[in-house]
Every structure is written in C-alpha cells, then in structure tokens.
Amino acid sequence: MRSHADRLDLIPPYLFAELERKVAAKRAAGIDVISLGIGDPDRPTPALVVDAMQEAVSEPGTHQYPSNRGREDFRRAVAEFYDRRFDVQLDPETEVMPVIGAKECIFNLNLAFLNPGDVALAADPGYPVYTGGPLLAGGEPVLMPLLPERHFTPDLGAIPADKRAKAKLLFVNYPNNPTGAVVRPGFFQELVEFADGSDTLVVHDNAYSETTFDGYVAPSFLATPGAAEVGVEVFSLSKGYNMTGWRCGAIVGNAEAIAAYWKLKTNIDSGLFEAVQLAAVAALSPDADDEKREMNAHYQRRRDLVCEALRHIGVEVTPPRGTIYIWAPVPDGFASAAEYCDHVLEEAAVVISPGGAYGPNGEGFFRISLTTPDDRLSEAVDRLGRLRR
Ligand SMILES: *Cc1c(COP(=O)(O)O)cnc(C)c1O
C-alpha cells in the first residue's frame, strides 16, 4: 500500500463521518431519519435555466474545451447582473472570470496566493475550505472569531500583529453560513481600510446574496468604495438558483488577483462547460427574478415554521434575514453541540449539524438547514416539538 502525501494528514478528519455512520445504521434498521443537516436546495433549477441548458447542449459549438477566461457573453452577463443587482460596475474583460463552483475558486486562491508559512485569515465558524485550503497550500489558517455580540463579524483589531503581517488572504462571507447573519453596516468599509496598503487580498464569498427575507437586500462587497483595489468576490449560482449540481459561479473584482488565479487555473482545469455558462446567462437575466422571489418566500415560510418550533422547545432564535440556515444555541443541559445533536438524532431521528463542525467558535450552537421538502420539514419540526417541552 503506497502512503499518501503528508499534506493529507494536515486536514482534520471529516467531522460528519461519525454522524453519517449513525444515520446509515438507523436507516438500515428501518428508522425514518429526516436530515436537516446539509445545505443543498431541494427544489429544481428554474425551468428557464434548464431550457437554456438544453438548447446550449444541443449546440456542437459548446462541446469543445472552453477557455479558462470564459465566454464573452458569460462575462458580459455577470457584469450586467452586478450592475443591475448591486450597482457595481465591472470590466467584463479583466474583472470577471467563470469558476467551477465557489468551492473550486476558494481552494485555488490559496494555491495562487500563499507561500509556505503565509497566513490566511478565516472566519470561525466558517465554510471548511477557508481552513482546509490554506493547510493544503502549505499556509497557516488563522481564525477570526464570529461572535453573536459582534453581529457575527470579526474583530479585525484583535488579529495579532505578526499574523496580520503574514496574511495574504482573508475569507469572509455574508449573508453568512453557518450563522445566518447579514453583514453589520460599516463592516465592509472596515475591511477595505484593514486591507488597504497591505499584502492581504480580501475574498468575499458571496454564496447567499440572492437568498434573503423580510425585504432585506444583500450588498456586494464590491459596492464598498475601494473594495476592488483590495479584494475579489466569489459569486455562486448554487444556492440562489438551485444549481448546486451545476458547478457554476464567477470571480469578480481585482483584475491582478483574477489574472493570478487565471494563470494557476490554466495548469489545473480547462474551464467551465460552455453550455453551463450559457445556462448561467439565462439565470442572471431579469427573467429569473420572479422565480428567485418565489424561492425566497418559500424559505421564509420554512424559516418561520422552524423558529416557531424551536421557541416551543425553549430555544430562542433571531430569525435570519438571509441564507438557508437557522443557527441556534444548544439548550442547557448538554455538554456540547455534538452531544445535543446526538440526542436529537437518537430521540427524534432528526439530523442537525453541530456548530463545532464549522470551527471552535461554532461550539454551543447547532445549524438547521431549510432545504428539506415542506412535508418532511413539518414532520421534523413536530418531532422536535415533542422532544422536550
Ligand atoms: C455552499 C457554499 C459554497 C459552495 O458553493 P459552490 O458554488 O457550490 O461551490 C461556498 N461558500 C459557502 C459559504 C457556501 O455555503
């Protein structure tokens, strides 16, 4: 048996492995387990996007290698969307590039920007690639705590000076997974001031700007004056357009950073399938706006259902104004989030995610995903309500 590279040992063991094993055992024993764990939209991709894909895929011109730079019409569609949606003006030639999902881009930015020993500042709790990416690239992830009393935005002043001096990347994400928080007013400006004149590239992971409630409209980081000088934004179509399986997004903003990412990518992959780029053009058009509104109304109803059920069992939560997640404090009497999630699985056959899986500052919380069909979500909520009154 050949031994794998040392770098694989740097990655912590998959935190959901034990949970998945327990769920599989229960299902094998005939128990009806409902998962509210994973954040993967249950509803289909909008028909206009599927139609555009079907048309594009029957066009032989889309069958060859795409270029890493992306189709001109794709880049133009992203720029038009950013203008219409965020009032952000992008040069489609130099400030837009397709990505094979935000995950690919976030990981590869680590390879493009970190030398051995360099630091990547990562939101904690946060998307696991903010720490796994730096580790695999030979860098050091340094955690920035997201605390409820600071509206789940990091205290940039608390970052140790030696780490700050070595920081080449900084990862944040609003509306936020897993906390459901929206950006605190003024924070993006603080971020620009923090990075201005430094060697730190800000990476705003924009996976949820299109999934918001109660009339809240999420801004782009790039709408902040000076943002394009210090950072990039990674926009994903996965969550907002029910397109997780399509692997489609765009990196926008700082042209030099995008050029570095492009140089790396020409050695790693061969770009985003052109038919998917054409489907994205349809998704980003105003024609998809009604569908997005409907999806958000749907999630908002689910959100209210879950928040009400949690209140019933004595768990107080602030209903989130964005994302597909409810982030809630673990009730008293449990030593850890993992222990509570275990209890919920054993007693109610409902899967929820322990906050500690997203970083040390996620401990004490659990996450519920709203991406389960209504009838199953209602059933799960009933079970939670019977759990402990
Ligand atoms: C889901 C998610 C991603 C991954 O997006 P893809 O475009 O599907 O790769 C990235 N960041 C956050 C915060 C997410 O929740």
Short mmCIF file of C-alpha atoms and ligand atoms in Angstrom, two decimals:
data_model
loop_
_atom_site.label_atom_id
_atom_site.label_comp_id
_atom_site.label_asym_id
_atom_site.label_seq_id
_atom_site.Cartn_x
_atom_site.Cartn_y
_atom_site.Cartn_z
CA MET A 1 0.00 0.00 0.00
CA ARG A 2 1.53 3.32 -1.07
CA SER A 3 1.40 6.05 1.52
CA HIS A 4 -0.31 9.33 0.68
CA ALA A 5 1.32 12.75 0.79
CA ASP A 6 1.91 14.28 4.21
CA ARG A 7 -0.32 17.21 3.34
CA LEU A 8 -3.41 14.99 3.55
CA ASP A 9 -2.65 14.43 7.24
CA LEU A 10 -2.94 18.19 7.79
CA ILE A 11 -6.65 18.07 7.07
CA PRO A 12 -8.78 17.28 10.12
CA PRO A 13 -10.88 14.13 9.89
CA TYR A 14 -14.24 14.66 8.24
CA LEU A 15 -16.42 15.80 11.11
CA PHE A 16 -19.65 14.38 9.79
CA ALA A 17 -18.25 10.89 9.21
CA GLU A 18 -19.43 9.53 12.57
CA LEU A 19 -22.84 11.18 12.15
CA GLU A 20 -23.23 9.69 8.68
CA ARG A 21 -22.36 6.25 10.03
CA LYS A 22 -25.06 6.54 12.73
CA VAL A 23 -27.67 7.76 10.24
CA ALA A 24 -26.87 4.88 7.86
CA ALA A 25 -27.22 2.38 10.72
CA LYS A 26 -30.60 3.82 11.74
CA ARG A 27 -31.92 3.77 8.19
CA ALA A 28 -30.72 0.18 7.76
CA ALA A 29 -32.74 -0.64 10.89
CA GLY A 30 -35.85 0.82 9.25
CA ILE A 31 -35.94 4.10 11.19
CA ASP A 32 -37.27 7.08 9.23
CA VAL A 33 -34.45 9.60 9.67
CA ILE A 34 -35.04 13.18 8.45
CA SER A 35 -31.91 15.15 7.63
CA LEU A 36 -31.84 18.89 8.23
CA GLY A 37 -28.07 18.72 8.00
CA ILE A 38 -26.85 19.52 4.55
CA GLY A 39 -27.41 22.85 2.77
CA ASP A 40 -28.44 21.71 -0.68
CA PRO A 41 -31.65 23.20 -2.17
CA ASP A 42 -34.34 20.54 -2.60
CA ARG A 43 -36.26 22.38 -5.31
CA PRO A 44 -35.41 22.10 -9.01
CA THR A 45 -33.36 24.57 -11.01
CA PRO A 46 -35.68 27.19 -12.61
CA ALA A 47 -37.18 25.98 -15.90
CA LEU A 48 -35.75 28.88 -17.90
CA VAL A 49 -32.25 27.82 -16.87
CA VAL A 50 -32.88 24.17 -17.73
CA ASP A 51 -34.34 25.23 -21.10
CA ALA A 52 -31.28 27.38 -21.86
CA MET A 53 -29.01 24.46 -20.96
CA GLN A 54 -30.94 22.06 -23.18
CA GLU A 55 -30.65 24.42 -26.09
CA ALA A 56 -26.96 25.09 -25.44
CA VAL A 57 -26.05 21.45 -25.07
CA SER A 58 -27.53 20.57 -28.46
CA GLU A 59 -25.22 23.17 -30.00
CA PRO A 60 -21.95 21.43 -31.03
CA GLY A 61 -20.03 24.67 -30.54
CA THR A 62 -20.35 24.17 -26.76
CA HIS A 63 -18.79 20.70 -26.84
CA GLN A 64 -15.15 21.64 -27.10
CA TYR A 65 -12.70 22.83 -24.47
CA PRO A 66 -13.87 26.10 -23.01
CA SER A 67 -11.26 28.76 -22.31
CA ASN A 68 -10.46 29.47 -18.67
CA ARG A 69 -11.26 33.12 -19.30
CA GLY A 70 -14.84 32.20 -20.12
CA ARG A 71 -17.21 33.14 -22.93
CA GLU A 72 -17.59 36.81 -23.65
CA ASP A 73 -21.38 36.60 -23.29
CA PHE A 74 -20.97 34.94 -19.87
CA ARG A 75 -18.60 37.65 -18.65
CA ARG A 76 -20.91 40.34 -20.00
CA ALA A 77 -23.95 38.72 -18.31
CA VAL A 78 -22.14 38.68 -14.96
CA ALA A 79 -21.14 42.34 -15.38
CA GLU A 80 -24.71 43.31 -16.30
CA PHE A 81 -26.07 41.38 -13.33
CA TYR A 82 -23.62 43.10 -10.97
CA ASP A 83 -24.63 46.48 -12.36
CA ARG A 84 -28.37 45.81 -12.13
CA ARG A 85 -28.34 43.96 -8.83
CA PHE A 86 -25.53 45.61 -6.82
CA ASP A 87 -24.80 48.87 -8.68
CA VAL A 88 -21.25 47.57 -9.17
CA GLN A 89 -19.53 48.27 -12.49
CA LEU A 90 -17.14 45.56 -13.72
CA ASP A 91 -14.96 45.36 -16.80
CA PRO A 92 -16.01 42.05 -18.40
CA GLU A 93 -12.55 41.75 -19.98
CA THR A 94 -10.43 41.84 -16.84
CA GLU A 95 -12.68 41.80 -13.79
CA VAL A 96 -14.87 38.73 -14.40
CA MET A 97 -13.97 35.05 -14.81
CA PRO A 98 -16.04 31.86 -14.53
CA VAL A 99 -15.37 29.41 -11.68
CA ILE A 100 -16.34 25.75 -11.41
CA GLY A 101 -18.31 26.49 -8.26
CA ALA A 102 -17.20 28.81 -5.46
CA LYS A 103 -15.51 25.90 -3.70
CA GLU A 104 -13.04 25.38 -6.55
CA CYS A 105 -12.23 29.07 -6.64
CA ILE A 106 -11.80 29.50 -2.88
CA PHE A 107 -9.49 26.48 -2.73
CA ASN A 108 -7.40 27.52 -5.72
CA LEU A 109 -6.97 31.10 -4.46
CA ASN A 110 -4.91 29.54 -1.67
CA LEU A 111 -2.59 27.92 -4.22
CA ALA A 112 -2.38 31.17 -6.15
CA PHE A 113 -1.55 33.43 -3.19
CA LEU A 114 0.05 31.54 -0.31
CA ASN A 115 3.73 30.84 0.03
CA PRO A 116 4.74 28.28 2.68
CA GLY A 117 4.16 29.86 6.09
CA ASP A 118 1.88 32.61 4.81
CA VAL A 119 -1.33 33.22 6.71
CA ALA A 120 -4.94 33.07 5.55
CA LEU A 121 -7.38 34.76 7.92
CA ALA A 122 -10.54 32.68 8.16
CA ALA A 123 -13.95 33.36 9.67
CA ASP A 124 -14.73 30.99 12.58
CA PRO A 125 -17.27 29.44 12.38
CA GLY A 126 -16.95 29.28 8.62
CA TYR A 127 -17.02 27.30 5.42
CA PRO A 128 -14.45 24.49 5.92
CA VAL A 129 -12.44 25.33 2.77
CA TYR A 130 -11.28 28.59 4.46
CA THR A 131 -9.05 26.43 6.67
CA GLY A 132 -8.57 23.27 4.59
CA GLY A 133 -7.47 25.31 1.57
CA PRO A 134 -4.62 27.14 3.36
CA LEU A 135 -3.44 23.91 5.01
CA LEU A 136 -3.24 22.05 1.69
CA ALA A 137 -1.43 25.02 0.15
CA GLY A 138 1.25 24.95 2.87
CA GLY A 139 -0.07 28.06 4.59
CA GLU A 140 -1.45 28.69 8.04
CA PRO A 141 -5.14 29.38 8.64
CA VAL A 142 -5.63 31.89 11.47
CA LEU A 143 -9.15 32.02 12.84
CA MET A 144 -11.18 35.20 13.25
CA PRO A 145 -13.96 34.54 15.79
CA LEU A 146 -17.51 35.45 14.75
CA LEU A 147 -19.35 36.22 17.97
CA PRO A 148 -23.06 36.99 18.45
CA GLU A 149 -22.25 40.16 20.44
CA ARG A 150 -20.37 41.49 17.38
CA HIS A 151 -23.18 40.51 14.99
CA PHE A 152 -21.02 37.64 13.76
CA THR A 153 -18.45 39.93 12.16
CA PRO A 154 -14.75 39.54 13.08
CA ASP A 155 -12.90 41.99 15.30
CA LEU A 156 -10.17 43.00 12.83
CA GLY A 157 -8.33 44.91 15.56
CA ALA A 158 -7.90 41.69 17.55
CA ILE A 159 -5.84 39.94 14.86
CA PRO A 160 -2.29 39.53 16.26
CA ALA A 161 0.19 41.86 14.51
CA ASP A 162 2.58 39.05 13.49
CA LYS A 163 -0.27 37.09 11.85
CA ARG A 164 -1.62 40.20 10.20
CA ALA A 165 1.82 40.93 8.71
CA LYS A 166 1.91 37.46 7.12
CA ALA A 167 -1.73 37.45 5.95
CA LYS A 168 -2.07 37.09 2.17
CA LEU A 169 -5.75 36.16 2.19
CA LEU A 170 -8.81 36.92 4.30
CA PHE A 171 -12.03 34.93 3.92
CA VAL A 172 -15.44 36.25 4.94
CA ASN A 173 -19.00 35.51 3.78
CA TYR A 174 -22.27 37.50 4.13
CA PRO A 175 -25.10 36.56 4.30
CA ASN A 176 -23.24 34.05 6.41
CA ASN A 177 -23.08 30.29 6.50
CA PRO A 178 -23.47 28.90 9.15
CA THR A 179 -24.74 31.76 11.37
CA GLY A 180 -27.37 33.23 9.01
CA ALA A 181 -26.04 36.70 9.91
CA VAL A 182 -26.13 39.54 7.42
CA VAL A 183 -23.24 41.97 7.26
CA ARG A 184 -23.05 44.56 10.05
CA PRO A 185 -23.35 48.04 8.47
CA GLY A 186 -19.87 49.54 8.13
CA PHE A 187 -18.01 46.24 8.30
CA PHE A 188 -17.14 46.06 4.58
CA GLN A 189 -15.69 49.59 4.86
CA GLU A 190 -13.58 48.48 7.86
CA LEU A 191 -12.38 45.56 5.78
CA VAL A 192 -11.25 47.85 2.94
CA GLU A 193 -9.38 50.06 5.43
CA PHE A 194 -7.81 46.97 7.02
CA ALA A 195 -6.52 45.61 3.70
CA ASP A 196 -5.62 48.94 2.07
CA GLY A 197 -1.86 49.26 1.63
CA SER A 198 -1.28 45.71 2.94
CA ASP A 199 -0.45 42.48 1.14
CA THR A 200 -3.79 40.93 2.16
CA LEU A 201 -6.32 40.05 -0.53
CA VAL A 202 -9.88 40.13 0.80
CA VAL A 203 -12.02 37.27 -0.53
CA HIS A 204 -15.72 37.82 -0.05
CA ASP A 205 -17.53 34.53 -0.54
CA ASN A 206 -20.89 35.62 -1.91
CA ALA A 207 -22.89 32.39 -1.89
CA TYR A 208 -26.12 33.81 -0.45
CA SER A 209 -26.78 37.36 -1.66
CA GLU A 210 -29.85 36.18 -3.59
CA THR A 211 -31.36 34.28 -0.66
CA THR A 212 -32.79 36.91 1.69
CA PHE A 213 -36.02 37.59 3.59
CA ASP A 214 -38.21 40.30 5.11
CA GLY A 215 -37.28 42.72 2.32
CA TYR A 216 -33.56 42.64 3.15
CA VAL A 217 -31.37 43.18 0.06
CA ALA A 218 -27.79 41.91 0.49
CA PRO A 219 -25.00 44.13 -0.83
CA SER A 220 -21.91 43.07 -2.76
CA PHE A 221 -18.57 43.67 -1.03
CA LEU A 222 -17.51 45.38 -4.26
CA ALA A 223 -20.12 48.11 -3.75
CA THR A 224 -17.87 49.44 -0.96
CA PRO A 225 -15.57 52.25 -2.17
CA GLY A 226 -12.04 50.90 -2.63
CA ALA A 227 -13.08 47.23 -2.45
CA ALA A 228 -11.90 46.35 -5.97
CA GLU A 229 -8.40 47.60 -5.04
CA VAL A 230 -8.11 45.18 -2.13
CA GLY A 231 -10.30 42.24 -2.95
CA VAL A 232 -12.36 39.88 -5.00
CA GLU A 233 -15.83 38.46 -4.62
CA VAL A 234 -16.72 34.88 -5.44
CA PHE A 235 -20.32 34.73 -6.63
CA SER A 236 -22.02 31.35 -6.73
CA LEU A 237 -25.21 30.33 -8.52
CA SER A 238 -25.52 27.20 -6.37
CA LYS A 239 -27.81 28.27 -3.55
CA GLY A 240 -29.67 31.25 -5.02
CA TYR A 241 -30.67 29.46 -8.21
CA ASN A 242 -30.97 25.84 -7.00
CA MET A 243 -27.93 24.94 -9.09
CA THR A 244 -25.59 23.16 -6.66
CA GLY A 245 -25.00 20.28 -9.06
CA TRP A 246 -24.14 22.52 -11.99
CA ARG A 247 -20.86 23.83 -10.51
CA CYS A 248 -21.16 27.41 -11.64
CA GLY A 249 -20.05 30.79 -10.36
CA ALA A 250 -17.78 33.73 -11.10
CA ILE A 251 -14.85 35.53 -9.52
CA VAL A 252 -15.18 39.30 -9.85
CA GLY A 253 -13.21 42.34 -8.74
CA ASN A 254 -9.46 42.97 -8.54
CA ALA A 255 -8.00 42.42 -12.03
CA GLU A 256 -4.45 41.46 -10.91
CA ALA A 257 -5.80 38.87 -8.49
CA ILE A 258 -8.02 37.41 -11.21
CA ALA A 259 -5.04 37.29 -13.60
CA ALA A 260 -3.04 35.30 -10.99
CA TYR A 261 -5.96 32.93 -10.49
CA TRP A 262 -6.27 32.54 -14.27
CA LYS A 263 -2.55 31.69 -14.60
CA LEU A 264 -2.92 28.99 -11.96
CA LYS A 265 -6.11 27.61 -13.50
CA THR A 266 -4.58 27.11 -16.93
CA ASN A 267 -2.48 24.41 -15.24
CA ILE A 268 -5.28 22.81 -13.24
CA ASP A 269 -8.51 22.60 -15.22
CA SER A 270 -9.87 23.53 -18.61
CA GLY A 271 -12.64 25.87 -17.67
CA LEU A 272 -16.39 25.78 -17.20
CA PHE A 273 -18.50 23.79 -19.73
CA GLU A 274 -19.80 26.39 -22.18
CA ALA A 275 -23.35 25.06 -22.03
CA VAL A 276 -23.31 25.74 -18.29
CA GLN A 277 -22.01 29.24 -18.98
CA LEU A 278 -24.97 29.80 -21.32
CA ALA A 279 -27.36 28.46 -18.70
CA ALA A 280 -25.85 30.96 -16.26
CA VAL A 281 -26.52 33.78 -18.73
CA ALA A 282 -30.22 32.85 -18.52
CA ALA A 283 -30.14 32.57 -14.72
CA LEU A 284 -28.55 36.00 -14.33
CA SER A 285 -31.10 37.72 -16.58
CA PRO A 286 -34.01 39.67 -15.07
CA ASP A 287 -36.28 36.84 -16.32
CA ALA A 288 -35.25 34.76 -13.29
CA ASP A 289 -36.18 37.42 -10.74
CA ASP A 290 -39.77 36.22 -10.17
CA GLU A 291 -38.55 32.70 -9.58
CA LYS A 292 -35.99 33.92 -7.02
CA ARG A 293 -38.69 35.89 -5.20
CA GLU A 294 -40.85 32.79 -5.03
CA MET A 295 -38.00 30.65 -3.70
CA ASN A 296 -37.25 33.20 -1.02
CA ALA A 297 -40.92 33.35 0.02
CA HIS A 298 -40.78 29.58 0.31
CA TYR A 299 -37.66 29.59 2.51
CA GLN A 300 -39.11 32.39 4.59
CA ARG A 301 -42.19 30.26 5.40
CA ARG A 302 -39.93 27.36 6.31
CA ARG A 303 -37.76 29.64 8.43
CA ASP A 304 -40.78 30.84 10.40
CA LEU A 305 -42.01 27.28 10.88
CA VAL A 306 -38.65 26.19 12.31
CA CYS A 307 -38.16 29.27 14.50
CA GLU A 308 -41.64 28.79 15.99
CA ALA A 309 -40.95 25.12 16.70
CA LEU A 310 -37.64 25.98 18.37
CA ARG A 311 -39.35 28.57 20.56
CA HIS A 312 -41.72 25.80 21.67
CA ILE A 313 -38.84 23.75 23.00
CA GLY A 314 -37.32 26.76 24.72
CA VAL A 315 -34.70 27.64 22.10
CA GLU A 316 -34.76 31.37 21.34
CA VAL A 317 -33.50 32.33 17.90
CA THR A 318 -33.46 35.54 15.91
CA PRO A 319 -34.99 34.68 12.53
CA PRO A 320 -32.19 35.13 9.97
CA ARG A 321 -32.64 37.67 7.16
CA GLY A 322 -30.62 35.57 4.73
CA THR A 323 -29.22 32.11 3.86
CA ILE A 324 -30.90 28.73 4.15
CA TYR A 325 -29.88 28.15 7.77
CA ILE A 326 -31.11 28.61 11.30
CA TRP A 327 -28.25 28.99 13.80
CA ALA A 328 -29.46 28.30 17.31
CA PRO A 329 -27.94 27.96 20.79
CA VAL A 330 -27.73 24.48 22.27
CA PRO A 331 -30.27 24.14 25.12
CA ASP A 332 -28.97 23.93 28.70
CA GLY A 333 -28.03 20.53 29.98
CA PHE A 334 -25.83 19.38 27.13
CA ALA A 335 -22.04 19.36 27.35
CA SER A 336 -21.52 20.16 23.67
CA ALA A 337 -23.32 20.79 20.40
CA ALA A 338 -22.32 17.32 19.26
CA GLU A 339 -23.95 15.79 22.35
CA TYR A 340 -27.18 17.70 21.69
CA CYS A 341 -27.22 16.71 18.01
CA ASP A 342 -26.70 13.11 19.06
CA HIS A 343 -29.63 13.39 21.47
CA VAL A 344 -31.87 14.82 18.72
CA LEU A 345 -30.87 12.01 16.37
CA GLU A 346 -31.47 9.32 18.99
CA GLU A 347 -34.77 10.66 20.34
CA ALA A 348 -36.33 12.28 17.26
CA ALA A 349 -34.48 10.69 14.33
CA VAL A 350 -33.71 14.18 13.03
CA VAL A 351 -30.25 15.17 11.80
CA ILE A 352 -28.99 18.65 12.69
CA SER A 353 -25.41 19.92 12.40
CA PRO A 354 -23.24 20.57 15.47
CA GLY A 355 -21.78 24.08 15.37
CA GLY A 356 -18.33 22.86 16.34
CA ALA A 357 -18.02 21.30 12.89
CA TYR A 358 -17.65 24.84 11.48
CA GLY A 359 -14.90 25.93 13.85
CA PRO A 360 -14.21 26.31 17.59
CA ASN A 361 -16.48 29.36 17.85
CA GLY A 362 -19.38 27.34 16.45
CA GLU A 363 -19.39 25.31 19.68
CA GLY A 364 -22.56 25.91 21.69
CA PHE A 365 -24.70 26.24 18.56
CA PHE A 366 -26.41 23.95 16.11
CA ARG A 367 -27.44 24.53 12.49
CA ILE A 368 -30.69 23.59 10.81
CA SER A 369 -30.89 23.69 7.03
CA LEU A 370 -34.15 24.77 5.38
CA THR A 371 -33.54 22.70 2.25
CA THR A 372 -35.89 19.83 3.10
CA PRO A 373 -39.28 19.42 1.35
CA ASP A 374 -42.13 21.08 3.30
CA ASP A 375 -43.88 17.91 4.47
CA ARG A 376 -40.64 16.41 5.77
CA LEU A 377 -39.63 19.65 7.41
CA SER A 378 -43.04 19.84 9.13
CA GLU A 379 -42.64 16.28 10.33
CA ALA A 380 -39.13 17.04 11.65
CA VAL A 381 -40.41 20.15 13.39
CA ASP A 382 -43.25 18.13 15.02
CA ARG A 383 -40.71 15.64 16.29
CA LEU A 384 -38.54 18.43 17.71
CA GLY A 385 -41.62 19.92 19.39
CA ARG A 386 -42.38 16.60 21.12
CA LEU A 387 -38.76 16.22 22.21
CA ARG A 388 -38.72 18.40 25.32
CA ARG A 389 -41.47 20.79 26.28
C1 LIG B 1 -22.39 26.32 -0.43
C2 LIG B 1 -21.28 27.25 -0.16
C3 LIG B 1 -20.20 27.37 -1.04
C4 LIG B 1 -20.04 26.46 -2.24
O1 LIG B 1 -20.57 26.98 -3.38
P1 LIG B 1 -20.39 26.22 -4.76
O2 LIG B 1 -20.52 27.31 -5.76
O3 LIG B 1 -21.47 25.20 -4.85
O4 LIG B 1 -19.04 25.58 -4.78
C5 LIG B 1 -19.23 28.30 -0.76
N1 LIG B 1 -19.29 29.06 0.32
C6 LIG B 1 -20.30 28.98 1.20
C7 LIG B 1 -20.32 29.87 2.38
C8 LIG B 1 -21.32 28.05 0.99
O5 LIG B 1 -22.30 27.93 1.88
#
